[in-house]
Amino acid sequence: MYLNHGCCINEYMLELYFPWVHGVDKPKACKLLYPDDPQDDPYAMELMLEIISLGHPNPRETSLCVEGCPTDPDTLVDFRAIGLLGHVLDNLLQPFINVHLTLSKQVVCLSCFAHLLYASYQDQHHHLMPNQLYYDSQSIVKTTVMNIAKQQKLDSNSAFSFLNLSDDALELLFTFLCMSGGHNNAVNYRQAVDWLGAAHNIGGVFARQPDLAHGHHCLNLS
């Protein structure tokens, strides 16, 4: 990832600077950057929070000097880029993890995220992130704003939560579908229809008996 006029942010840079964050030593930094399960959401969120924390300190402070010597200009450039990345991630995370934000403030954060991402993408294009990831990120904001506007038209007095935008139910259905087929990708149309029916039945059982579901470790943020 390239930010701030071409400054490269990668896992090697973060591994170098993460120990400067209070409570993050080298083993924890490696665990965050190279998790056993790349789809582990709690680890991904913790990684983003640590990047946000890393962007706040001032590298001119004595506590952030290397062996008592002032940091060099390259380090200052790195921290400006990390600070920008932290600001982008903070505006993305806050609407989903800060329960004290109003809906208006949540939208403001997402709008700030979208505009910062757009400006950075215009500067670096695909060097910032893959094109598809950029479009997906912007689609999150667009979908959220469109659904809020739609809800206001349908019933402006009704409560609205970002949790309503989740596609967990659809993902869960596909999980049951894969489980029903034994994770076999070689499937014909008739088998797919049968498996889909079985997946629907399994989902119905869990919906009626939620105590049977043990939850999802990779989605547990508590």
C-alpha positions as YAML, in Angstrom:
chain: A
units: angstrom
residues:
- id: 1
  name: MET
  ca: [0.00, 0.00, 0.00]
- id: 2
  name: TYR
  ca: [1.30, 3.43, -0.97]
- id: 3
  name: LEU
  ca: [0.12, 6.58, 0.80]
- id: 4
  name: ASN
  ca: [1.14, 10.19, 1.27]
- id: 5
  name: HIS
  ca: [2.81, 10.76, -2.10]
- id: 6
  name: GLY
  ca: [4.24, 7.29, -2.51]
- id: 7
  name: CYS
  ca: [5.25, 6.21, 0.99]
- id: 8
  name: CYS
  ca: [5.00, 2.42, 1.09]
- id: 9
  name: ILE
  ca: [3.24, 0.87, 4.08]
- id: 10
  name: ASN
  ca: [3.71, -2.87, 4.33]
- id: 11
  name: GLU
  ca: [3.92, -5.56, 6.99]
- id: 12
  name: TYR
  ca: [7.66, -5.04, 7.39]
- id: 13
  name: MET
  ca: [7.22, -1.38, 8.26]
- id: 14
  name: LEU
  ca: [4.41, -2.13, 10.70]
- id: 15
  name: GLU
  ca: [6.40, -4.94, 12.29]
- id: 16
  name: LEU
  ca: [9.22, -2.45, 12.84]
- id: 17
  name: TYR
  ca: [7.04, 0.26, 14.41]
- id: 18
  name: PHE
  ca: [4.40, -1.77, 16.27]
- id: 19
  name: PRO
  ca: [6.66, -2.32, 19.33]
- id: 20
  name: TRP
  ca: [6.56, 1.47, 19.79]
- id: 21
  name: VAL
  ca: [2.88, 1.13, 20.69]
- id: 22
  name: HIS
  ca: [2.25, 0.55, 24.38]
- id: 23
  name: GLY
  ca: [1.33, -3.07, 25.03]
- id: 24
  name: VAL
  ca: [2.51, -4.40, 21.67]
- id: 25
  name: ASP
  ca: [5.74, -6.38, 21.69]
- id: 26
  name: LYS
  ca: [7.38, -8.09, 18.73]
- id: 27
  name: PRO
  ca: [5.62, -11.48, 19.17]
- id: 28
  name: LYS
  ca: [2.22, -9.79, 19.36]
- id: 29
  name: ALA
  ca: [3.06, -7.66, 16.32]
- id: 30
  name: CYS
  ca: [3.92, -10.79, 14.34]
- id: 31
  name: LYS
  ca: [0.71, -12.45, 15.53]
- id: 32
  name: LEU
  ca: [-1.36, -9.49, 14.34]
- id: 33
  name: LEU
  ca: [0.38, -9.22, 10.99]
- id: 34
  name: TYR
  ca: [0.57, -12.96, 10.31]
- id: 35
  name: PRO
  ca: [-2.51, -14.52, 11.95]
- id: 36
  name: ASP
  ca: [-3.15, -18.25, 11.82]
- id: 37
  name: ASP
  ca: [-6.54, -17.54, 10.27]
- id: 38
  name: PRO
  ca: [-6.56, -14.56, 7.88]
- id: 39
  name: GLN
  ca: [-10.37, -14.44, 8.16]
- id: 40
  name: ASP
  ca: [-10.34, -14.04, 11.94]
- id: 41
  name: ASP
  ca: [-12.36, -10.83, 12.33]
- id: 42
  name: PRO
  ca: [-11.31, -10.03, 15.93]
- id: 43
  name: TYR
  ca: [-7.65, -10.16, 14.94]
- id: 44
  name: ALA
  ca: [-8.33, -8.02, 11.88]
- id: 45
  name: MET
  ca: [-10.11, -5.42, 13.99]
- id: 46
  name: GLU
  ca: [-7.33, -5.46, 16.60]
- id: 47
  name: LEU
  ca: [-4.78, -4.95, 13.83]
- id: 48
  name: MET
  ca: [-6.66, -1.90, 12.57]
- id: 49
  name: LEU
  ca: [-6.96, -0.50, 16.10]
- id: 50
  name: GLU
  ca: [-3.22, -0.88, 16.65]
- id: 51
  name: ILE
  ca: [-2.51, 0.90, 13.36]
- id: 52
  name: ILE
  ca: [-4.79, 3.71, 14.53]
- id: 53
  name: SER
  ca: [-2.90, 3.87, 17.84]
- id: 54
  name: LEU
  ca: [0.43, 3.85, 16.02]
- id: 55
  name: GLY
  ca: [-0.63, 6.86, 13.98]
- id: 56
  name: HIS
  ca: [-1.25, 9.02, 17.07]
- id: 57
  name: PRO
  ca: [2.21, 9.23, 18.72]
- id: 58
  name: ASN
  ca: [4.60, 11.94, 17.66]
- id: 59
  name: PRO
  ca: [7.90, 10.35, 16.54]
- id: 60
  name: ARG
  ca: [9.75, 13.49, 17.67]
- id: 61
  name: GLU
  ca: [9.08, 12.56, 21.29]
- id: 62
  name: THR
  ca: [12.03, 11.19, 23.24]
- id: 63
  name: SER
  ca: [10.15, 7.99, 24.06]
- id: 64
  name: LEU
  ca: [9.96, 7.23, 20.35]
- id: 65
  name: CYS
  ca: [13.59, 7.87, 19.60]
- id: 66
  name: VAL
  ca: [15.78, 4.97, 18.60]
- id: 67
  name: GLU
  ca: [18.54, 4.41, 21.17]
- id: 68
  name: GLY
  ca: [18.13, 7.97, 22.40]
- id: 69
  name: CYS
  ca: [18.76, 9.52, 18.98]
- id: 70
  name: PRO
  ca: [16.14, 11.67, 17.24]
- id: 71
  name: THR
  ca: [14.25, 9.94, 14.49]
- id: 72
  name: ASP
  ca: [15.36, 10.68, 10.97]
- id: 73
  name: PRO
  ca: [13.26, 12.34, 8.26]
- id: 74
  name: ASP
  ca: [12.37, 8.97, 6.71]
- id: 75
  name: THR
  ca: [10.75, 7.93, 9.99]
- id: 76
  name: LEU
  ca: [8.76, 11.15, 10.07]
- id: 77
  name: VAL
  ca: [7.53, 10.46, 6.53]
- id: 78
  name: ASP
  ca: [6.56, 6.93, 7.54]
- id: 79
  name: PHE
  ca: [4.57, 8.21, 10.49]
- id: 80
  name: ARG
  ca: [2.73, 10.77, 8.39]
- id: 81
  name: ALA
  ca: [1.63, 7.96, 6.08]
- id: 82
  name: ILE
  ca: [0.71, 5.69, 9.00]
- id: 83
  name: GLY
  ca: [-1.22, 8.56, 10.57]
- id: 84
  name: LEU
  ca: [-3.21, 9.02, 7.37]
- id: 85
  name: LEU
  ca: [-3.92, 5.30, 7.19]
- id: 86
  name: GLY
  ca: [-4.96, 5.32, 10.84]
- id: 87
  name: HIS
  ca: [-7.34, 8.21, 10.19]
- id: 88
  name: VAL
  ca: [-8.92, 6.33, 7.28]
- id: 89
  name: LEU
  ca: [-9.33, 3.15, 9.33]
- id: 90
  name: ASP
  ca: [-10.66, 5.04, 12.34]
- id: 91
  name: ASN
  ca: [-13.44, 6.59, 10.29]
- id: 92
  name: LEU
  ca: [-14.31, 3.17, 8.94]
- id: 93
  name: LEU
  ca: [-14.35, 1.41, 12.31]
- id: 94
  name: GLN
  ca: [-16.01, 3.97, 14.57]
- id: 95
  name: PRO
  ca: [-19.52, 3.69, 13.06]
- id: 96
  name: PHE
  ca: [-19.49, -0.04, 13.75]
- id: 97
  name: ILE
  ca: [-17.80, -0.23, 17.17]
- id: 98
  name: ASN
  ca: [-18.74, 3.02, 18.91]
- id: 99
  name: VAL
  ca: [-22.23, 2.55, 20.34]
- id: 100
  name: HIS
  ca: [-22.40, 6.17, 21.48]
- id: 101
  name: LEU
  ca: [-22.44, 7.63, 17.97]
- id: 102
  name: THR
  ca: [-25.71, 8.87, 16.56]
- id: 103
  name: LEU
  ca: [-26.76, 7.77, 13.09]
- id: 104
  name: SER
  ca: [-25.79, 11.19, 11.71]
- id: 105
  name: LYS
  ca: [-22.29, 10.95, 13.20]
- id: 106
  name: GLN
  ca: [-21.94, 7.42, 11.86]
- id: 107
  name: VAL
  ca: [-22.70, 8.68, 8.37]
- id: 108
  name: VAL
  ca: [-20.25, 11.57, 8.82]
- id: 109
  name: CYS
  ca: [-17.50, 9.09, 9.71]
- id: 110
  name: LEU
  ca: [-18.28, 6.91, 6.71]
- id: 111
  name: SER
  ca: [-18.36, 9.95, 4.45]
- id: 112
  name: CYS
  ca: [-14.97, 11.04, 5.76]
- id: 113
  name: PHE
  ca: [-13.65, 7.53, 5.14]
- id: 114
  name: ALA
  ca: [-14.98, 7.53, 1.58]
- id: 115
  name: HIS
  ca: [-13.54, 10.96, 0.74]
- id: 116
  name: LEU
  ca: [-10.12, 10.20, 2.25]
- id: 117
  name: LEU
  ca: [-10.02, 6.93, 0.37]
- id: 118
  name: TYR
  ca: [-11.04, 8.66, -2.86]
- id: 119
  name: ALA
  ca: [-8.35, 11.32, -2.50]
- id: 120
  name: SER
  ca: [-5.70, 8.71, -1.74]
- id: 121
  name: TYR
  ca: [-6.84, 6.54, -4.63]
- id: 122
  name: GLN
  ca: [-6.67, 9.48, -7.02]
- id: 123
  name: ASP
  ca: [-3.10, 10.04, -5.86]
- id: 124
  name: GLN
  ca: [-1.86, 6.44, -5.99]
- id: 125
  name: HIS
  ca: [-4.49, 4.50, -7.98]
- id: 126
  name: HIS
  ca: [-3.91, 0.73, -7.81]
- id: 127
  name: HIS
  ca: [-0.76, 1.25, -5.74]
- id: 128
  name: LEU
  ca: [-3.01, 2.21, -2.84]
- id: 129
  name: MET
  ca: [-5.03, -1.01, -2.98]
- id: 130
  name: PRO
  ca: [-6.44, -3.37, -5.60]
- id: 131
  name: ASN
  ca: [-9.13, -1.74, -7.71]
- id: 132
  name: GLN
  ca: [-11.77, -4.24, -6.60]
- id: 133
  name: LEU
  ca: [-11.06, -3.57, -2.93]
- id: 134
  name: TYR
  ca: [-11.41, 0.16, -3.54]
- id: 135
  name: TYR
  ca: [-14.76, -0.27, -5.28]
- id: 136
  name: ASP
  ca: [-15.98, -2.65, -2.55]
- id: 137
  name: SER
  ca: [-14.96, -0.16, 0.14]
- id: 138
  name: GLN
  ca: [-16.82, 2.66, -1.57]
- id: 139
  name: SER
  ca: [-19.82, 0.37, -2.07]
- id: 140
  name: ILE
  ca: [-20.07, -0.07, 1.70]
- id: 141
  name: VAL
  ca: [-20.63, 3.65, 2.11]
- id: 142
  name: LYS
  ca: [-22.92, 3.95, -0.90]
- id: 143
  name: THR
  ca: [-25.10, 1.04, 0.23]
- id: 144
  name: THR
  ca: [-25.34, 2.41, 3.75]
- id: 145
  name: VAL
  ca: [-26.39, 5.89, 2.65]
- id: 146
  name: MET
  ca: [-28.87, 4.52, 0.11]
- id: 147
  name: ASN
  ca: [-30.49, 2.24, 2.70]
- id: 148
  name: ILE
  ca: [-30.79, 5.09, 5.19]
- id: 149
  name: ALA
  ca: [-32.43, 7.28, 2.55]
- id: 150
  name: LYS
  ca: [-34.76, 4.45, 1.58]
- id: 151
  name: GLN
  ca: [-35.74, 3.87, 5.21]
- id: 152
  name: GLN
  ca: [-36.45, 7.57, 5.65]
- id: 153
  name: LYS
  ca: [-38.81, 7.43, 2.69]
- id: 154
  name: LEU
  ca: [-40.54, 4.29, 3.92]
- id: 155
  name: ASP
  ca: [-40.83, 5.23, 7.59]
- id: 156
  name: SER
  ca: [-38.78, 8.10, 8.97]
- id: 157
  name: ASN
  ca: [-39.85, 7.27, 12.54]
- id: 158
  name: SER
  ca: [-38.57, 3.71, 12.42]
- id: 159
  name: ALA
  ca: [-35.29, 2.82, 14.11]
- id: 160
  name: PHE
  ca: [-32.35, 2.05, 11.84]
- id: 161
  name: SER
  ca: [-29.17, 0.20, 12.69]
- id: 162
  name: PHE
  ca: [-26.08, -0.59, 10.68]
- id: 163
  name: LEU
  ca: [-26.63, -4.19, 11.76]
- id: 164
  name: ASN
  ca: [-29.57, -4.23, 9.35]
- id: 165
  name: LEU
  ca: [-27.10, -3.97, 6.48]
- id: 166
  name: SER
  ca: [-25.37, -7.24, 7.31]
- id: 167
  name: ASP
  ca: [-25.34, -10.15, 4.87]
- id: 168
  name: ASP
  ca: [-24.63, -12.69, 7.62]
- id: 169
  name: ALA
  ca: [-27.88, -14.54, 6.94]
- id: 170
  name: LEU
  ca: [-26.92, -15.11, 3.30]
- id: 171
  name: GLU
  ca: [-23.40, -16.16, 4.24]
- id: 172
  name: LEU
  ca: [-24.81, -18.55, 6.81]
- id: 173
  name: LEU
  ca: [-27.05, -20.12, 4.17]
- id: 174
  name: PHE
  ca: [-24.07, -20.72, 1.91]
- id: 175
  name: THR
  ca: [-22.19, -22.19, 4.87]
- id: 176
  name: PHE
  ca: [-24.96, -24.71, 5.43]
- id: 177
  name: LEU
  ca: [-25.01, -25.36, 1.68]
- id: 178
  name: CYS
  ca: [-21.30, -26.20, 1.63]
- id: 179
  name: MET
  ca: [-21.69, -28.32, 4.74]
- id: 180
  name: SER
  ca: [-24.59, -30.26, 3.22]
- id: 181
  name: GLY
  ca: [-22.49, -31.10, 0.19]
- id: 182
  name: GLY
  ca: [-19.44, -32.10, 2.17]
- id: 183
  name: HIS
  ca: [-17.55, -29.10, 0.74]
- id: 184
  name: ASN
  ca: [-17.60, -30.82, -2.65]
- id: 185
  name: ASN
  ca: [-17.21, -28.35, -5.51]
- id: 186
  name: ALA
  ca: [-18.04, -30.94, -8.16]
- id: 187
  name: VAL
  ca: [-21.81, -30.59, -8.04]
- id: 188
  name: ASN
  ca: [-24.52, -30.80, -10.66]
- id: 189
  name: TYR
  ca: [-27.74, -28.81, -10.78]
- id: 190
  name: ARG
  ca: [-29.93, -31.46, -9.12]
- id: 191
  name: GLN
  ca: [-27.48, -31.96, -6.27]
- id: 192
  name: ALA
  ca: [-27.25, -28.21, -5.74]
- id: 193
  name: VAL
  ca: [-31.05, -27.96, -5.46]
- id: 194
  name: ASP
  ca: [-31.13, -30.82, -2.95]
- id: 195
  name: TRP
  ca: [-28.31, -29.31, -0.90]
- id: 196
  name: LEU
  ca: [-29.97, -25.91, -0.96]
- id: 197
  name: GLY
  ca: [-33.15, -27.46, 0.43]
- id: 198
  name: ALA
  ca: [-31.18, -29.20, 3.16]
- id: 199
  name: ALA
  ca: [-29.34, -25.97, 3.98]
- id: 200
  name: HIS
  ca: [-32.66, -24.14, 4.26]
- id: 201
  name: ASN
  ca: [-33.96, -26.80, 6.65]
- id: 202
  name: ILE
  ca: [-30.81, -26.63, 8.78]
- id: 203
  name: GLY
  ca: [-31.10, -22.86, 8.95]
- id: 204
  name: GLY
  ca: [-34.72, -23.20, 10.00]
- id: 205
  name: VAL
  ca: [-33.76, -25.52, 12.86]
- id: 206
  name: PHE
  ca: [-31.17, -23.07, 14.17]
- id: 207
  name: ALA
  ca: [-33.61, -20.18, 13.78]
- id: 208
  name: ARG
  ca: [-36.21, -21.99, 15.89]
- id: 209
  name: GLN
  ca: [-33.67, -23.34, 18.38]
- id: 210
  name: PRO
  ca: [-30.95, -20.67, 18.70]
- id: 211
  name: ASP
  ca: [-29.52, -22.42, 21.77]
- id: 212
  name: LEU
  ca: [-28.22, -25.16, 19.44]
- id: 213
  name: ALA
  ca: [-25.96, -22.71, 17.60]
- id: 214
  name: HIS
  ca: [-22.52, -22.33, 19.18]
- id: 215
  name: GLY
  ca: [-21.78, -19.11, 17.31]
- id: 216
  name: HIS
  ca: [-18.83, -18.20, 15.15]
- id: 217
  name: HIS
  ca: [-15.38, -17.84, 16.64]
- id: 218
  name: CYS
  ca: [-14.10, -15.66, 13.80]
- id: 219
  name: LEU
  ca: [-16.98, -13.20, 14.23]
- id: 220
  name: ASN
  ca: [-16.90, -13.00, 18.02]
- id: 221
  name: LEU
  ca: [-15.74, -9.51, 19.01]
- id: 222
  name: SER
  ca: [-16.65, -9.80, 22.70]
...
